GROMACS .gro file of N, CA and C in nm:
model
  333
    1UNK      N    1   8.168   9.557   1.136
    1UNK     CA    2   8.076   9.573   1.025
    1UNK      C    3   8.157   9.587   0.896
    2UNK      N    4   8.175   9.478   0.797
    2UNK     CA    5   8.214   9.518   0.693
    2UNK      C    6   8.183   9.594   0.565
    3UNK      N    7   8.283   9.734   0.575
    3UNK     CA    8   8.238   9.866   0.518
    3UNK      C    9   8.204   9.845   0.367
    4UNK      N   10   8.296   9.692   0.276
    4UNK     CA   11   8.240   9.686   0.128
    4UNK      C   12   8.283   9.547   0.140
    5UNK      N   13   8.220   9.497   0.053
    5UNK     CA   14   8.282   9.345  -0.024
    5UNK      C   15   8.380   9.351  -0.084
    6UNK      N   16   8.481   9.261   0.009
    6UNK     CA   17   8.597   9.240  -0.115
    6UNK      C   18   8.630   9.108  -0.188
    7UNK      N   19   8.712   9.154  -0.309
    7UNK     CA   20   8.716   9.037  -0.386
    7UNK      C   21   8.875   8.963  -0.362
    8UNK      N   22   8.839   8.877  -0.316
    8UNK     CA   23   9.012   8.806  -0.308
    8UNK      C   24   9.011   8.718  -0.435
    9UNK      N   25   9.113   8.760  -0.513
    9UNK     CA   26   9.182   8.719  -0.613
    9UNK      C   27   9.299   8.623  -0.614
   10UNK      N   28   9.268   8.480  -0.664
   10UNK     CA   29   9.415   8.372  -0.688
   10UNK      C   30   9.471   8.397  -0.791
   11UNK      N   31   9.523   8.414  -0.812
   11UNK     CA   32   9.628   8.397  -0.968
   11UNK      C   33   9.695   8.281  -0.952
   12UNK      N   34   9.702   8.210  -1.064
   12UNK     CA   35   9.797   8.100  -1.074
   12UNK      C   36   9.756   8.001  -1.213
   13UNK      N   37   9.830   7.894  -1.215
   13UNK     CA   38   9.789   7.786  -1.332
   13UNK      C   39   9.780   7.684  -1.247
   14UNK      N   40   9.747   7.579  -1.386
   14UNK     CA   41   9.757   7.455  -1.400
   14UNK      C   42   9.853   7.360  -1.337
   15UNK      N   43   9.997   7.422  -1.393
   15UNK     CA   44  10.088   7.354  -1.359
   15UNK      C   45  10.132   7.388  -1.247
   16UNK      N   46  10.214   7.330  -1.153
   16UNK     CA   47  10.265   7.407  -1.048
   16UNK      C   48  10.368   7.454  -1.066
   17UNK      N   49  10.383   7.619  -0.986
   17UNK     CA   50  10.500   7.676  -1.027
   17UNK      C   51  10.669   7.586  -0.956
   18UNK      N   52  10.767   7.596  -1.059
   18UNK     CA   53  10.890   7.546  -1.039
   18UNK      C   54  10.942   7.554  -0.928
   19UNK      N   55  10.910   7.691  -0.848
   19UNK     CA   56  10.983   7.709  -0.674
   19UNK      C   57  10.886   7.676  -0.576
   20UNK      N   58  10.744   7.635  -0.639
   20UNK     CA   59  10.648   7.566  -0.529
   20UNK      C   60  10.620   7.433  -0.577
   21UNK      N   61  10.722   7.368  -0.594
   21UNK     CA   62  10.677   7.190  -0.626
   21UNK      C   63  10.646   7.149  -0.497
   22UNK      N   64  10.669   7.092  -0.389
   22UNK     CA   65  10.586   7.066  -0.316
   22UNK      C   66  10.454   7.140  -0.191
   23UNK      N   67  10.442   7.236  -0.274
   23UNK     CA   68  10.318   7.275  -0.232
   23UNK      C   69  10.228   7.294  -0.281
   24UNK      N   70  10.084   7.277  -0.229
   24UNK     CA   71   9.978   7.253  -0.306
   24UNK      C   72   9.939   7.337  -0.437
   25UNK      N   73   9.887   7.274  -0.532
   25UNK     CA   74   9.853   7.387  -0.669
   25UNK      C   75   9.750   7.507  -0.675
   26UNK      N   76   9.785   7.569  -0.719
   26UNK     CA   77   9.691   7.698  -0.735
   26UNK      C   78   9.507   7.700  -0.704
   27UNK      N   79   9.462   7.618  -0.799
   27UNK     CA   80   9.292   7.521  -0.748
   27UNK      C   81   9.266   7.483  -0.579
   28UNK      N   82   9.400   7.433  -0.565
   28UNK     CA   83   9.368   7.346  -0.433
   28UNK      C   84   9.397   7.497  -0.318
   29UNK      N   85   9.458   7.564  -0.358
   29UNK     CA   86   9.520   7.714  -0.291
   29UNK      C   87   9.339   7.817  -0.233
   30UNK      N   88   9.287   7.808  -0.382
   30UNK     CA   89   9.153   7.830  -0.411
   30UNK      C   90   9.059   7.781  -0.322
   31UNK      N   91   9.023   7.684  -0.350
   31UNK     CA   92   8.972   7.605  -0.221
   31UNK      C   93   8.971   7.630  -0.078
   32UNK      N   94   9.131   7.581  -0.023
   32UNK     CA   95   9.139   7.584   0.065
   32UNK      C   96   9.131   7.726   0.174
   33UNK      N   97   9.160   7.859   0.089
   33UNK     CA   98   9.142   7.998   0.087
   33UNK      C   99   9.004   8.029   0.149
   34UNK      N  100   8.889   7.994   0.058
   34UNK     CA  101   8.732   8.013   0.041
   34UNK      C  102   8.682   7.923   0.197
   35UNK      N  103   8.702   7.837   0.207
   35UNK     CA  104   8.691   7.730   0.371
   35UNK      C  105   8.769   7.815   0.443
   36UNK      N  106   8.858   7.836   0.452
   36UNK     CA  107   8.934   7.912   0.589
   36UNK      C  108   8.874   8.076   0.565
   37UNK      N  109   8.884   8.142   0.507
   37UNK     CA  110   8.787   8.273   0.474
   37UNK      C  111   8.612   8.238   0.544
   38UNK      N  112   8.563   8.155   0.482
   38UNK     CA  113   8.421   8.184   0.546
   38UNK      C  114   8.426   8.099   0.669
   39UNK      N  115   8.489   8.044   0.746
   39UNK     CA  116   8.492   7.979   0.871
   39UNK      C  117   8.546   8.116   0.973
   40UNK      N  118   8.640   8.138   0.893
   40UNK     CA  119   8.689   8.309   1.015
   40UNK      C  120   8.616   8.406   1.025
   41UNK      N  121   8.532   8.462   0.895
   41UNK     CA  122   8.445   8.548   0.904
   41UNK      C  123   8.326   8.549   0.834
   42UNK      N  124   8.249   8.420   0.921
   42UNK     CA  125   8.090   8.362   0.877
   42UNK      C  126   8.011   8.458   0.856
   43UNK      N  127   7.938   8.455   0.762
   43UNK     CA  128   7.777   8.523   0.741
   43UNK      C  129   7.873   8.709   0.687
   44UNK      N  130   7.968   8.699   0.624
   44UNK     CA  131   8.051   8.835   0.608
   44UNK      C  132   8.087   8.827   0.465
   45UNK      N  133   7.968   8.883   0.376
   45UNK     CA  134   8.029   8.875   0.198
   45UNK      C  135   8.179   8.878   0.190
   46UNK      N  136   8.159   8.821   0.024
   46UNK     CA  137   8.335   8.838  -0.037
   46UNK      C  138   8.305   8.733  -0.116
   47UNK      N  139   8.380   8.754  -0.229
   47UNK     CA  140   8.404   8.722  -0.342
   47UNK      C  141   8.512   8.647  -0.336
   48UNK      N  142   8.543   8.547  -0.397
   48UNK     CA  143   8.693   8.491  -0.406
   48UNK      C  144   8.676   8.461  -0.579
   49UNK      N  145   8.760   8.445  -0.656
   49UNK     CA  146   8.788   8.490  -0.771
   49UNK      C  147   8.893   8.376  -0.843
   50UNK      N  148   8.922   8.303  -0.937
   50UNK     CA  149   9.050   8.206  -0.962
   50UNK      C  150   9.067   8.280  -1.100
   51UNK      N  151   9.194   8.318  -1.120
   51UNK     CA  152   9.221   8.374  -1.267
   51UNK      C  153   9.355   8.272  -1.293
   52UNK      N  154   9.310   8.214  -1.404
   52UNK     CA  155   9.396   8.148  -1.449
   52UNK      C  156   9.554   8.245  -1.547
   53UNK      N  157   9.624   8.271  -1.498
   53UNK     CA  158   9.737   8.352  -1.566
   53UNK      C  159   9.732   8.363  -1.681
   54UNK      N  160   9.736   8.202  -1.747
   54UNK     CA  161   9.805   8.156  -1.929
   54UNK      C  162   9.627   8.202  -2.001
   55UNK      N  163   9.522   8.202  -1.931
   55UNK     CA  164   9.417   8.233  -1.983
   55UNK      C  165   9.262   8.295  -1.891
   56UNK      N  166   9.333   8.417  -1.874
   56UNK     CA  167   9.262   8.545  -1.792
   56UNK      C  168   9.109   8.623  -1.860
   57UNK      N  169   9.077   8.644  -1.775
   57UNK     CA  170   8.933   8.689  -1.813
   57UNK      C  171   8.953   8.811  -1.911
   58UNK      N  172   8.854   8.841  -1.968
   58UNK     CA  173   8.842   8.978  -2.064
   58UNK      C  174   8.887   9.102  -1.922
   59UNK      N  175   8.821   9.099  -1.818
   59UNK     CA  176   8.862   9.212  -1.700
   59UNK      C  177   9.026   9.266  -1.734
   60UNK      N  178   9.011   9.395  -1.762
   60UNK     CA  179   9.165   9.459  -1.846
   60UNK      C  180   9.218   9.458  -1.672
   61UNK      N  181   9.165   9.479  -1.567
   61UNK     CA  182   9.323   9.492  -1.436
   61UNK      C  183   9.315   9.333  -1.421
   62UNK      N  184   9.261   9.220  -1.408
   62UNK     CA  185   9.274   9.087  -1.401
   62UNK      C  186   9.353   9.059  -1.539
   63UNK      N  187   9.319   9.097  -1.649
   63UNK     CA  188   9.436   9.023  -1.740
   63UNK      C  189   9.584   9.131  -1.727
   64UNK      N  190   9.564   9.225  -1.724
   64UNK     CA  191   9.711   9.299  -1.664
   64UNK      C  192   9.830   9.218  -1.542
   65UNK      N  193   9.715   9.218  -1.453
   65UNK     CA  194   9.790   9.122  -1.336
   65UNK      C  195   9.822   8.954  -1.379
   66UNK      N  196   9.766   8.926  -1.446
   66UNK     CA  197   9.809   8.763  -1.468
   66UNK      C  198   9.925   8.799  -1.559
   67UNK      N  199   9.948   8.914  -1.657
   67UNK     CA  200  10.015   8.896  -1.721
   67UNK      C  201  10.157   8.966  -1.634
   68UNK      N  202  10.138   9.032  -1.548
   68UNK     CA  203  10.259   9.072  -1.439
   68UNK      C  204  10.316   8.970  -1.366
   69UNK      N  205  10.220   8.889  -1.337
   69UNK     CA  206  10.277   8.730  -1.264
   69UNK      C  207  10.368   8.722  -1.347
   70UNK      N  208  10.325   8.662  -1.470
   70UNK     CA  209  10.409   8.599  -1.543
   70UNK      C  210  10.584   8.662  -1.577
   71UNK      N  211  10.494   8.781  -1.635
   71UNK     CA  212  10.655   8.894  -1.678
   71UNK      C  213  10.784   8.882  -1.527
   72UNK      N  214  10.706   8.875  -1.402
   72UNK     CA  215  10.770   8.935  -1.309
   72UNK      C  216  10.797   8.792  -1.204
   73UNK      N  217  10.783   8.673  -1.302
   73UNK     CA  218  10.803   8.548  -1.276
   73UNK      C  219  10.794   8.512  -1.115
   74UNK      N  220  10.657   8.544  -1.032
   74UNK     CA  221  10.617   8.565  -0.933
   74UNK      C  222  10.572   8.408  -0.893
   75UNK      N  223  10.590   8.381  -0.798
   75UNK     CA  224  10.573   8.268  -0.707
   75UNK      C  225  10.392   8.250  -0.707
   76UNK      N  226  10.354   8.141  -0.797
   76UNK     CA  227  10.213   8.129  -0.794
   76UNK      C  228  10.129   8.065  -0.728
   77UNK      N  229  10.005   8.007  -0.633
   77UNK     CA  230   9.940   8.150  -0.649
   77UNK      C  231   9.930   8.236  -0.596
   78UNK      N  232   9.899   8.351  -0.657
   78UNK     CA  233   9.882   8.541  -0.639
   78UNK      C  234   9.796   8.523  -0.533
   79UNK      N  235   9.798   8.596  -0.435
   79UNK     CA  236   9.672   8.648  -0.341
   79UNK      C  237   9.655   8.759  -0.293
   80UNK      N  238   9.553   8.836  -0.413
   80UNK     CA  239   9.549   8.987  -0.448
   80UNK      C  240   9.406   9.033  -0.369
   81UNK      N  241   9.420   9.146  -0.281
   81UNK     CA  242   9.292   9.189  -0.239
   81UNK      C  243   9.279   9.357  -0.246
   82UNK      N  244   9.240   9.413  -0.376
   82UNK     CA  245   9.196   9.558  -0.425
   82UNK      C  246   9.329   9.616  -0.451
   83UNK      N  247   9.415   9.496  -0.538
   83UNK     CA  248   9.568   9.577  -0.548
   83UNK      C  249   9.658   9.503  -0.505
   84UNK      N  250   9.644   9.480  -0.384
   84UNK     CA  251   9.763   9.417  -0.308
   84UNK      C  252   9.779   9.276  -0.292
   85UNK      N  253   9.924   9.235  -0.315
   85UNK     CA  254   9.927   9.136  -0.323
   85UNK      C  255   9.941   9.081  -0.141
   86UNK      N  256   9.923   8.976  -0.118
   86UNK     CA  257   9.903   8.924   0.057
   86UNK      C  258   9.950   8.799   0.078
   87UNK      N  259   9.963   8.758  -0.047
   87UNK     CA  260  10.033   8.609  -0.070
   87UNK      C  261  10.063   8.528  -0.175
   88UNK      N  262  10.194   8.509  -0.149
   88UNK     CA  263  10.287   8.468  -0.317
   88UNK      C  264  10.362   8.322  -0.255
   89UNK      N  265  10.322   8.201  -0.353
   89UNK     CA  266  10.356   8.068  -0.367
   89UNK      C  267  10.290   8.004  -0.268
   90UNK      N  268  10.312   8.024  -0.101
   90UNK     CA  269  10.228   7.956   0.000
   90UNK      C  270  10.178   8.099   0.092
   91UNK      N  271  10.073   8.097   0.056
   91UNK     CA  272  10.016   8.224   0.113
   91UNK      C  273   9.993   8.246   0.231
   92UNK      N  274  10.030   8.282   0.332
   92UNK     CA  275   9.945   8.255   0.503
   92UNK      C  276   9.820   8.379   0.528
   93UNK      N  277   9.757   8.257   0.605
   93UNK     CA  278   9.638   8.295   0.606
   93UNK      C  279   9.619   8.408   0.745
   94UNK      N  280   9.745   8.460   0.818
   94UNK     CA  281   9.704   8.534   0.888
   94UNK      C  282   9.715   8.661   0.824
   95UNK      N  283   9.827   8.712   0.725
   95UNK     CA  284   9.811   8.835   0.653
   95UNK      C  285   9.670   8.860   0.550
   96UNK      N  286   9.657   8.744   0.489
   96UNK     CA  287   9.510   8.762   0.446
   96UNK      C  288   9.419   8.802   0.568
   97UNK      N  289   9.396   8.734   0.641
   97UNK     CA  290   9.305   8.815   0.750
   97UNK      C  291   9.315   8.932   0.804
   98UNK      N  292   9.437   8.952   0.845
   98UNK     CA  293   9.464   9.110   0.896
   98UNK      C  294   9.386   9.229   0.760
   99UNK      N  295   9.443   9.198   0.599
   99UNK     CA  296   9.417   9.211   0.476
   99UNK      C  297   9.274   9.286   0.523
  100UNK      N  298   9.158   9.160   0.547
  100UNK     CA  299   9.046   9.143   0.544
  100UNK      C  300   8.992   9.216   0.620
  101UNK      N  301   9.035   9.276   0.781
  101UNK     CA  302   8.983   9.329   0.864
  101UNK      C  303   9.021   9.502   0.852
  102UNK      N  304   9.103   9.516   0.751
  102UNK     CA  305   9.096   9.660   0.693
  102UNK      C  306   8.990   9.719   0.640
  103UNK      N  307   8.919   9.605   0.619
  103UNK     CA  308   8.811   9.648   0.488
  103UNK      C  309   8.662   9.620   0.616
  104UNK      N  310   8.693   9.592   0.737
  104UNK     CA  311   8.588   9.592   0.868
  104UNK      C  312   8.520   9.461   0.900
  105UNK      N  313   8.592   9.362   0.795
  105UNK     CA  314   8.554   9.214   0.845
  105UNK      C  315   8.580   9.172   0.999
  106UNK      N  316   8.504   9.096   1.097
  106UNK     CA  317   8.519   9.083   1.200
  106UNK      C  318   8.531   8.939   1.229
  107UNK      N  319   8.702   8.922   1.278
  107UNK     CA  320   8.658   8.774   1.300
  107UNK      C  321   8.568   8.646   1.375
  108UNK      N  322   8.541   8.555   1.368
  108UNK     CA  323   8.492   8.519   1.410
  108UNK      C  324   8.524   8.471   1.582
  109UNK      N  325   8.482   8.496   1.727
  109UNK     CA  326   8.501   8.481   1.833
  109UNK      C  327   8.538   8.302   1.857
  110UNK      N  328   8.667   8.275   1.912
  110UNK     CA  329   8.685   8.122   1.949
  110UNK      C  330   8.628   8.091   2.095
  111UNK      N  331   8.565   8.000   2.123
  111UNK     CA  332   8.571   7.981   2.264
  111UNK      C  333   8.664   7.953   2.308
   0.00000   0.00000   0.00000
């Protein structure tokens, strides 16, 4: 039973960052995040979120953190869930899940 909704947060840009040229861009990170998230834990709220770094929402801890990417020249994109970061440049999707099941998400059963 998941105890609250969480918001998973991308950070990243436009461009792709310099130590992730061949891996996919931040948008496509986005995407592909939101499909593997609601396929593992169907019919289970959550928010997924894209903050663009170079131009961050008015939200003062979302523009704080884009602007820490940057200062702290962090491998983009960010994959932040209530603080924590879970995945920097190519994110894997099993620490996001583990992430996820802190908060009482249940995955979904494989046959």
């Amino acid at each position: 039973m998941v105890k609250e909704k969480v918001e998973i947060c991308v950070y990243g840009a436009e461009v792709i960052c310099a130590s992730c040229v061949n891996l996919p861009s931040s948008k496509e990170t986005y995407d592909w995040l939101e499909a593997a998230v609601s396929r593992k834990f169907p019919d289970q709220p959550f928010d997924l979120s894209y903050i663009d770094i170079h131009n961050p929402p008015e939200d003062l801890e979302k523009k704080q953190f884009a602007q820490r990417v940057i200062e702290e020249d962090l491998f983009y994109p960010v994959v932040v869930i209530k603080g924590e970061i879970v995945g920097e440049g190519n994110p894997k999707l099993k620490r996001i899940y583990e992430e996820l099941e802190k908060y009482g998400y249940q995955p979904k059963e494989t046959p």
